[in-house]
Coordinates of C-alpha atoms and ligand atoms in Angstrom, one line a residue:
M297 CA -197.2 118.7 -25.2
A298 CA -194.4 119.4 -25.6
R299 CA -193.0 120.7 -28.9
Q300 CA -191.3 117.9 -31.0
Q301 CA -189.7 118.7 -34.3
S302 CA -188.5 116.3 -36.7
R303 CA -184.6 115.9 -37.4
Y304 CA -182.3 113.8 -39.4
V305 CA -179.9 112.4 -37.2
C306 CA -176.8 110.4 -38.5
Q307 CA -176.4 107.5 -36.7
A308 CA -172.8 107.1 -37.5
C309 CA -171.8 110.6 -35.6
G310 CA -174.6 111.8 -34.1
T311 CA -174.9 114.8 -36.0
A312 CA -178.6 116.1 -36.6
H313 CA -179.4 117.7 -39.4
L314 CA -182.3 119.6 -40.7
R315 CA -183.4 117.6 -44.0
W316 CA -182.4 114.2 -45.6
E317 CA -179.2 114.0 -47.5
G318 CA -177.8 110.9 -48.5
Q319 CA -174.1 111.2 -47.0
C320 CA -173.6 113.1 -43.4
R321 CA -172.0 116.4 -44.2
T322 CA -169.9 115.9 -40.7
C323 CA -168.9 112.4 -41.1
G324 CA -169.2 111.6 -44.6
A325 CA -170.8 108.3 -43.7
W326 CA -173.8 107.7 -46.4
N327 CA -177.1 106.6 -45.9
T328 CA -176.6 106.9 -42.0
L329 CA -179.3 109.9 -41.4
V330 CA -182.6 108.6 -39.7
E331 CA -185.7 111.0 -38.9
T332 CA -185.8 111.3 -35.6
L333 CA -187.9 113.5 -33.1
V334 CA -186.4 116.1 -30.7
R335 CA -187.8 116.7 -27.4
E336 CA -187.0 120.0 -25.7
P337 CA -184.3 118.8 -22.7
E338 CA -186.7 119.1 -19.8
Q339 CA -189.5 116.6 -21.6
K340 CA -187.0 114.0 -21.8
R341 CA -187.5 111.1 -19.4
R342 CA -186.0 107.9 -18.5
L343 CA -187.8 104.4 -19.7
S344 CA -186.7 101.8 -17.2
A345 CA -188.8 98.2 -16.7
A346 CA -187.5 98.0 -13.0
A347 CA -188.3 101.1 -12.1
P348 CA -190.6 103.5 -13.3
E349 CA -190.7 106.2 -11.1
R350 CA -188.4 106.3 -8.0
A351 CA -186.6 108.9 -7.0
N352 CA -183.1 108.9 -8.2
V353 CA -181.0 107.9 -5.0
P354 CA -178.8 105.0 -4.7
Q355 CA -179.2 102.7 -2.6
S356 CA -177.2 99.5 -1.5
L357 CA -177.8 96.1 -2.9
S358 CA -179.1 94.9 0.1
G359 CA -181.0 97.6 0.9
L360 CA -183.4 97.5 -2.3
R361 CA -186.7 95.3 -2.1
E362 CA -186.7 92.7 -4.8
A363 CA -188.9 93.6 -7.8
E364 CA -192.4 91.4 -7.5
L365 CA -193.1 89.8 -10.4
V366 CA -196.9 89.1 -11.3
R367 CA -197.3 87.1 -14.3
T368 CA -200.3 86.6 -16.4
P369 CA -200.5 83.2 -17.8
T370 CA -201.5 82.9 -21.4
G371 CA -203.3 79.9 -21.3
I372 CA -200.9 78.2 -23.6
S373 CA -198.2 76.6 -21.4
E374 CA -195.6 76.5 -24.6
V375 CA -195.7 79.8 -24.7
D376 CA -196.1 80.7 -20.7
R377 CA -192.9 78.2 -20.5
V378 CA -190.5 80.7 -22.9
L379 CA -192.1 83.8 -21.2
G380 CA -190.8 82.3 -17.5
G381 CA -194.4 81.9 -16.5
G382 CA -196.3 84.6 -17.8
L383 CA -196.3 87.9 -19.2
V384 CA -195.5 91.1 -17.2
P385 CA -197.9 93.5 -16.5
G386 CA -196.4 97.1 -17.9
S387 CA -193.9 95.1 -20.2
V388 CA -193.0 95.2 -23.9
V389 CA -192.5 91.7 -25.9
L390 CA -191.0 91.6 -29.2
L391 CA -192.2 88.7 -31.6
G392 CA -190.2 88.2 -34.1
G393 CA -190.2 85.8 -37.4
E394 CA -190.5 85.7 -40.6
P395 CA -193.9 87.0 -43.0
G396 CA -196.3 84.1 -42.8
I397 CA -194.7 82.1 -40.2
G398 CA -197.4 82.5 -38.0
K399 CA -197.1 85.3 -35.8
S400 CA -200.4 86.9 -35.8
T401 CA -201.8 83.3 -35.3
L402 CA -200.0 83.1 -32.2
L403 CA -200.6 86.5 -30.9
L404 CA -204.8 85.9 -31.2
Q405 CA -204.7 82.7 -29.7
A406 CA -202.7 84.2 -26.7
A407 CA -204.7 87.0 -26.5
A408 CA -207.8 84.4 -26.3
G409 CA -206.2 83.0 -23.0
L410 CA -204.7 86.9 -21.9
T411 CA -209.1 87.4 -21.7
A412 CA -209.3 84.9 -18.4
I413 CA -207.9 88.7 -16.5
G414 CA -209.2 91.4 -18.7
D415 CA -209.8 93.0 -22.0
V416 CA -207.3 92.6 -24.9
L417 CA -207.1 95.4 -27.7
Y418 CA -205.6 94.1 -30.5
A419 CA -204.4 97.1 -33.2
T420 CA -204.0 95.7 -36.4
G421 CA -202.3 97.9 -39.3
E422 CA -201.4 95.1 -41.1
E423 CA -204.7 93.4 -42.1
S424 CA -208.3 94.9 -41.7
A425 CA -210.6 94.0 -38.6
G426 CA -212.7 91.9 -40.7
Q427 CA -209.5 89.7 -42.0
V428 CA -208.9 89.2 -38.2
R429 CA -212.5 88.1 -38.0
L430 CA -211.9 85.4 -40.1
R431 CA -209.1 84.3 -38.6
A432 CA -210.6 84.0 -35.0
G433 CA -213.4 82.3 -36.5
R434 CA -211.3 79.8 -37.9
L435 CA -209.3 79.0 -34.6
G436 CA -213.2 79.3 -32.9
L437 CA -212.4 82.2 -30.8
L438 CA -215.8 84.0 -31.5
D439 CA -217.3 82.6 -28.7
G440 CA -217.2 83.1 -24.8
L441 CA -215.0 85.3 -23.0
A442 CA -212.6 85.8 -26.3
G443 CA -215.3 86.7 -28.6
E444 CA -216.0 89.3 -26.0
R445 CA -213.1 90.7 -24.3
I446 CA -210.6 91.0 -27.3
R447 CA -211.0 94.4 -29.0
V448 CA -209.8 94.5 -32.5
V449 CA -209.2 97.9 -33.9
A450 CA -207.4 99.0 -37.2
E451 CA -205.3 101.8 -36.9
N452 CA -201.9 102.8 -37.5
E453 CA -200.9 105.4 -35.4
V454 CA -199.4 105.1 -32.4
G455 CA -200.6 108.1 -30.7
R456 CA -204.4 107.0 -31.3
I457 CA -203.1 103.4 -30.7
A458 CA -201.7 104.7 -27.0
E459 CA -205.2 106.9 -26.8
L460 CA -207.2 104.6 -27.3
S461 CA -205.3 101.9 -24.8
R462 CA -205.0 104.4 -22.4
S463 CA -209.3 105.5 -22.6
A464 CA -210.2 101.1 -23.0
R465 CA -207.8 100.4 -20.1
P466 CA -207.1 96.8 -21.3
G467 CA -204.8 94.5 -19.5
V468 CA -202.6 94.0 -23.0
L469 CA -202.3 95.6 -25.8
V470 CA -201.2 93.7 -29.0
V471 CA -199.6 95.6 -31.8
D472 CA -199.6 94.0 -35.0
S473 CA -196.7 94.6 -36.4
I474 CA -194.3 97.6 -35.6
Q475 CA -193.8 97.9 -39.2
T476 CA -196.9 99.5 -40.2
V477 CA -197.4 101.8 -37.6
T478 CA -196.3 105.5 -38.0
V479 CA -195.8 108.5 -35.9
D480 CA -198.0 111.6 -37.4
E481 CA -195.1 114.2 -36.5
L482 CA -192.5 112.0 -38.3
E483 CA -192.6 112.4 -42.2
G484 CA -190.8 108.8 -43.2
P485 CA -192.8 105.9 -44.7
A486 CA -194.0 103.2 -42.1
G487 CA -191.1 100.4 -41.9
S488 CA -188.7 103.1 -41.6
V489 CA -186.3 103.1 -38.4
G490 CA -187.2 106.1 -37.4
Q491 CA -190.6 105.4 -37.5
V492 CA -190.2 101.9 -35.7
R493 CA -188.1 103.2 -33.0
E494 CA -190.0 106.2 -32.2
S495 CA -193.3 104.4 -32.2
A496 CA -191.5 101.6 -29.8
L497 CA -190.9 103.9 -27.6
R498 CA -194.0 105.5 -27.7
L499 CA -195.0 102.2 -27.3
M500 CA -192.7 101.5 -24.4
E501 CA -193.8 105.0 -22.8
L502 CA -197.5 103.6 -22.5
A503 CA -196.3 100.4 -21.4
K504 CA -194.5 101.7 -18.4
Q505 CA -196.6 104.4 -17.7
D506 CA -200.2 103.0 -17.7
G507 CA -199.0 98.9 -16.8
I508 CA -200.3 97.6 -19.9
A509 CA -198.2 94.6 -21.2
V510 CA -197.6 95.7 -24.8
I511 CA -196.7 93.3 -27.3
V512 CA -195.7 94.0 -30.9
V513 CA -195.2 92.2 -33.7
G514 CA -191.8 93.0 -36.0
H515 CA -191.6 91.0 -39.4
V516 CA -187.7 89.5 -39.6
T517 CA -186.1 87.7 -43.0
K518 CA -184.1 84.8 -42.7
D519 CA -181.0 86.7 -42.4
G520 CA -182.1 89.2 -40.0
T521 CA -181.7 91.6 -42.9
L522 CA -185.0 94.0 -42.1
A523 CA -183.2 96.1 -40.1
G524 CA -186.4 97.9 -38.1
P525 CA -187.2 95.0 -35.4
K526 CA -184.0 94.3 -35.0
T527 CA -183.4 98.5 -33.7
L528 CA -185.7 97.2 -31.1
E529 CA -184.1 94.2 -29.2
H530 CA -182.3 96.6 -26.9
L531 CA -185.2 98.6 -26.0
V532 CA -188.0 95.8 -25.0
D533 CA -188.1 93.7 -22.3
V534 CA -188.5 90.3 -24.0
V535 CA -187.9 89.4 -27.6
L536 CA -189.4 86.4 -29.1
S537 CA -188.9 84.6 -32.3
L538 CA -190.8 82.1 -33.9
E539 CA -189.0 79.8 -36.3
G540 CA -189.7 77.5 -39.0
E541 CA -189.9 76.5 -42.2
R542 CA -193.1 77.9 -43.9
T543 CA -193.8 74.6 -46.1
A544 CA -193.0 72.7 -43.0
T545 CA -195.8 72.3 -40.4
L546 CA -193.4 72.5 -36.6
R547 CA -192.3 75.9 -34.8
L548 CA -190.2 76.8 -32.4
L549 CA -190.8 79.6 -29.9
R550 CA -187.2 80.9 -28.5
A551 CA -186.6 83.8 -25.8
T552 CA -183.3 85.5 -27.0
K553 CA -184.0 88.1 -24.5
N554 CA -186.1 87.5 -21.0
R555 CA -185.4 90.3 -18.4
F556 CA -188.0 88.2 -16.4
G557 CA -186.6 84.7 -17.2
S558 CA -184.4 82.4 -18.6
T559 CA -183.1 82.2 -22.9
E560 CA -183.2 78.7 -22.2
E561 CA -186.5 77.2 -23.0
V562 CA -188.0 76.8 -25.9
G563 CA -191.5 76.4 -26.9
V564 CA -192.9 73.7 -29.7
F565 CA -195.9 73.6 -32.0
E566 CA -197.2 72.3 -35.1
M567 CA -199.4 74.8 -37.4
V568 CA -202.8 72.7 -37.6
E569 CA -206.2 73.7 -39.5
R570 CA -207.0 75.4 -36.3
G571 CA -203.8 77.3 -35.4
L572 CA -200.8 76.5 -33.8
A573 CA -201.0 73.3 -31.3
E574 CA -199.1 72.4 -28.3
V575 CA -196.3 69.5 -29.8
A576 CA -197.5 66.6 -27.2
D577 CA -193.8 64.9 -27.3
P578 CA -191.3 67.8 -28.5
G579 CA -188.6 65.3 -28.2
R580 CA -189.8 63.5 -31.4
A581 CA -191.1 66.0 -33.2
F582 CA -188.4 66.4 -35.1
L583 CA -187.4 63.1 -36.8
A584 CA -188.6 62.6 -40.2
S585 CA -191.2 59.3 -41.4
A586 CA -189.3 56.4 -38.8
D587 CA -189.9 53.8 -41.7
E588 CA -187.3 55.6 -44.5
H589 CA -183.7 54.4 -43.8
A590 CA -182.2 55.4 -46.3
P591 CA -178.2 56.0 -46.9
G592 CA -177.5 59.4 -45.5
S593 CA -179.7 59.6 -42.5
V594 CA -178.6 60.2 -39.2
V595 CA -180.3 61.0 -36.0
G596 CA -178.5 63.4 -33.7
A597 CA -180.0 64.6 -30.3
T598 CA -179.6 68.3 -29.6
L599 CA -180.4 70.4 -26.5
E600 CA -182.5 73.4 -27.2
G601 CA -182.3 75.6 -23.8
T602 CA -182.6 72.8 -21.5
R603 CA -184.9 70.6 -23.8
P604 CA -183.5 67.8 -25.7
L605 CA -184.5 66.8 -29.3
M606 CA -183.9 64.2 -31.5
V607 CA -183.3 65.5 -35.1
E608 CA -182.8 63.9 -38.2
V609 CA -179.8 65.5 -40.0
Q610 CA -180.0 64.3 -43.9
G611 CA -176.8 64.4 -46.1
L612 CA -176.6 63.9 -50.1
V613 CA -172.9 63.2 -52.1
A614 CA -173.8 62.9 -55.4
P615 CA -170.2 62.8 -58.2
G616 CA -170.1 66.2 -58.9
S617 CA -169.7 68.0 -62.7
Y618 CA -167.5 70.3 -64.0
G619 CA -166.5 73.5 -62.1
S620 CA -165.8 73.7 -58.2
P621 CA -168.7 71.1 -56.5
R622 CA -171.8 72.4 -54.9
R623 CA -172.1 73.0 -51.5
T624 CA -176.0 73.4 -50.2
A625 CA -177.3 73.3 -46.4
S626 CA -180.1 74.0 -44.6
G627 CA -180.4 74.5 -41.5
I628 CA -176.9 73.7 -40.9
D629 CA -174.1 76.5 -40.8
A630 CA -172.7 76.5 -44.3
N631 CA -169.1 76.9 -43.1
R632 CA -169.1 74.1 -40.1
L633 CA -170.5 72.1 -43.6
A634 CA -166.8 72.8 -45.4
L635 CA -165.1 72.3 -42.3
L636 CA -166.8 68.9 -41.9
I637 CA -165.9 67.9 -45.5
A638 CA -162.5 69.4 -45.0
V639 CA -161.8 66.8 -41.7
L640 CA -164.0 63.8 -43.5
G641 CA -161.2 64.0 -46.6
R642 CA -157.9 64.4 -44.5
R643 CA -158.6 62.9 -41.1
A644 CA -161.4 59.8 -41.6
G645 CA -160.9 58.7 -45.4
V646 CA -164.0 59.9 -46.6
G647 CA -162.9 62.0 -50.2
L648 CA -165.9 64.5 -50.7
G649 CA -163.4 67.0 -52.5
S650 CA -165.0 66.9 -56.2
H651 CA -168.3 65.4 -54.9
D652 CA -171.6 68.2 -54.6
V653 CA -172.6 67.7 -51.0
Y654 CA -176.3 68.9 -49.7
A655 CA -177.0 68.5 -45.8
N656 CA -180.3 69.5 -44.2
L657 CA -181.8 69.1 -40.9
A658 CA -185.7 67.4 -41.3
G659 CA -188.6 69.5 -39.8
G660 CA -187.3 72.9 -41.0
L661 CA -184.9 73.5 -38.3
D662 CA -182.1 76.4 -37.6
L663 CA -179.5 74.7 -35.4
A664 CA -176.2 75.8 -34.5
D665 CA -175.5 72.8 -31.6
P666 CA -171.9 71.9 -33.0
G667 CA -173.2 68.3 -31.2
L668 CA -174.8 67.9 -34.3
D669 CA -171.4 67.7 -36.6
L670 CA -171.1 64.2 -35.9
P671 CA -174.5 63.0 -37.2
L672 CA -174.0 65.1 -39.8
A673 CA -170.4 63.9 -40.1
L674 CA -172.0 60.1 -40.2
A675 CA -174.8 60.8 -43.0
L676 CA -172.2 62.1 -45.3
A677 CA -169.7 59.0 -45.0
S678 CA -172.9 57.1 -45.3
S679 CA -174.2 58.7 -48.3
L680 CA -171.0 58.7 -50.0
R681 CA -170.6 54.5 -49.3
D682 CA -174.1 54.1 -50.1
K683 CA -174.6 52.2 -46.7
P684 CA -177.1 53.5 -43.8
V685 CA -176.9 53.4 -40.3
P686 CA -178.5 51.8 -38.1
P687 CA -182.0 53.6 -37.6
D688 CA -182.5 53.0 -33.6
L689 CA -178.7 54.7 -33.6
V690 CA -178.0 58.7 -32.2
A691 CA -174.7 60.1 -32.4
I692 CA -173.8 63.2 -30.8
G693 CA -170.0 64.8 -30.6
E694 CA -168.5 67.9 -32.0
V695 CA -165.8 67.0 -34.1
G696 CA -162.2 68.9 -34.2
L697 CA -159.9 69.9 -36.7
L698 CA -157.7 66.9 -36.2
G699 CA -160.5 64.3 -36.7
E700 CA -161.5 64.2 -32.6
L701 CA -164.5 63.9 -30.9
R702 CA -165.2 66.8 -28.3
P703 CA -167.5 66.5 -25.2
V704 CA -170.9 68.1 -25.4
P705 CA -173.0 69.9 -22.6
G706 CA -175.8 68.1 -21.3
L707 CA -175.1 64.4 -22.8
D708 CA -176.7 62.7 -19.9
R709 CA -180.2 64.6 -20.8
R710 CA -179.2 64.0 -24.5
L711 CA -178.6 60.6 -23.6
R712 CA -181.8 59.8 -21.3
E713 CA -184.2 61.4 -23.8
A714 CA -183.1 59.0 -26.6
A715 CA -183.4 56.2 -24.6
R716 CA -186.6 57.5 -23.7
L717 CA -187.7 57.7 -27.4
G718 CA -186.4 53.7 -28.1
F719 CA -183.1 54.4 -29.8
K720 CA -180.9 51.6 -28.7
T721 CA -177.2 52.9 -29.6
A722 CA -175.6 56.3 -29.2
V723 CA -172.5 56.9 -30.9
V724 CA -170.9 59.6 -28.4
P725 CA -167.1 61.2 -27.8
R726 CA -165.4 59.6 -25.3
S727 CA -164.8 61.6 -22.1
R728 CA -161.6 62.6 -20.3
H729 CA -161.8 60.0 -17.7
G730 CA -162.6 57.5 -20.6
V731 CA -165.5 55.8 -19.4
A732 CA -168.6 55.9 -21.1
P733 CA -172.3 57.3 -19.7
E734 CA -174.3 54.8 -18.3
V735 CA -177.6 55.1 -19.5
K736 CA -180.7 52.7 -18.5
G737 CA -182.3 50.9 -22.0
I738 CA -179.2 52.8 -24.5
S739 CA -176.0 51.4 -24.8
V740 CA -173.3 53.9 -25.0
I741 CA -170.6 53.5 -27.5
A742 CA -167.9 56.1 -26.5
V743 CA -165.1 56.5 -29.1
G744 CA -162.5 59.1 -29.6
N745 CA -162.2 60.5 -33.4
L746 CA -164.1 60.5 -36.4
R747 CA -162.9 57.2 -38.2
E748 CA -163.6 55.2 -35.3
A749 CA -166.9 56.3 -35.2
I750 CA -167.9 55.9 -38.7
G751 CA -166.3 52.4 -38.2
H752 CA -169.3 51.7 -35.4
A753 CA -171.9 53.5 -37.3
L754 CA -171.3 51.9 -40.8
G755 CA -170.5 48.6 -39.5
L756 CA -166.8 49.0 -40.7
A757 CA -164.4 47.3 -38.6
P758 CA -161.4 50.0 -37.6
D759 CA -158.0 47.7 -38.3
P760 CA -155.2 48.7 -35.8
D761 CA -153.8 51.3 -37.8
G762 CA -157.2 53.2 -37.2
R763 CA -158.1 53.0 -41.3
A764 CA -161.4 51.7 -41.8
Q765 CA -162.4 48.6 -44.0
R766 CA -165.2 47.4 -45.4
G767 CA -166.6 44.3 -42.7
Ligands
LIG8 P1 -200.1 84.0 -39.8 O1 -200.2 84.4 -38.0 O2 -200.9 85.1 -40.8 O3 -198.8 84.6 -40.1 P2 -197.4 86.0 -39.9 O4 -198.6 86.8 -38.6 O5 -196.7 85.7 -39.3 O6 -197.6 87.2 -41.0 O7 -200.3 83.0 -40.4 C1 -199.4 82.4 -41.3 C2 -199.8 80.9 -42.0 O8 -200.5 80.3 -41.4 C3 -201.5 81.2 -43.4 O9 -200.2 80.7 -44.1 C4 -202.4 80.1 -43.1 C5 -201.6 79.6 -42.2 N1 -202.5 79.0 -41.2 C6 -203.1 77.7 -40.4 O10 -202.2 76.9 -41.5 N2 -204.0 77.1 -39.6 C7 -204.7 78.6 -38.8 O11 -205.5 78.1 -38.4 C8 -204.0 79.6 -39.3 C9 -204.8 80.9 -38.7 C10 -203.2 80.4 -40.1
LIG9 MG1 -199.7 89.2 -39.0

């Protein structure tokens, strides 16, 4: 074992200090010292996912051997879809998400699927082994292969986890969670940047040297402030995030980084009594109940990677009381909402300046698709005028500062999915060539600006100078 020493390294200038201080004496930065293990130079080892041990001689691109990827399916097709086909041996996967969102549940279910090819070691630092058993019972995983091949250990010292893995030789190691794992040589508390990073490095070493796939859970808060797991993203091979509203049942699994596949795919799940279930028809999962057609509700068609999803955008406009009006956005960027309110007022005759405005995406989704601008703008106009938008209408388009509508990527794919789900009319941006795309089963209305779009959606006839009037 190499001699290792703990030092406090400034994250701003790199100076190593012997003890912790609030301010770095070298560069003067505050709160930048992180406890770090300093190794003897010859012990330094490069970690690389692509080539664990190969002589470092440059080779021509064409002379390189193609990496052969073996993938082990988890048996949960939505998870495999996001991973790019399955788990790659020796890879390190970070699964992030808010506490209570369902990470442990999903991993236990995936572990059960992975037992088809070998043992899974489940190291839990967060819950006792008994609690894991309780959950497994609820998920119906106590019998059969899963009951036998998932080995649970309540352990949170990374050295002992690695030792256990080296002797038990599982195909997959699950560490739940990285915030509870510590390295004996470091003094900082579990969850501190130093502990989290050093633990992750040790787990990566284990993965690369022994060919064990390691899945690490990391808790992340909504604004991503919990520094720990964020600092790991560049180290690991795959970063998955499980998203959704804890109070709602739908969950999205996304890959935000994937060295072995695309980051375009999403998996859609529903939290049911027996864990996370795959959603049979994700296209319509995020529509609120179809029989309420109050003003302020408009369906948009968004693209999550390559997957079209219909999502209900809700707007509520109420006369403001005193002071500055409230603007509340949930699932939608607040700046985007403010911009749309301004454009609606200046370019489309929908004045919301003194109103309280609330905007929401149904189903607990959180999306940054500019194509949702139009449905949101329509929802606000619909709420202000107290006129519902037809329930079988779908709206797609980005809104520019001049009130013009801009094309969005994947329009055809969004329209085909809308048609498949029974929507009859689509309001979309006019393309540069002026032709509306033709999709069977849905009539596509291509418009140039927000004012026209409002006219069509709310059944107002636009007059020649473009000013919308009540029809
Ligand atoms: P959990 O996997 O513990 O979340 P995380 O590991 O991300 O913190 O799941 C937490 C919630 O999921 C918990 O509040 C209860 C709920 N749940 C179900 O609804 N059904 C189930 O079968 C299970 C196991 C959990
Ligand atoms: Mg958990």
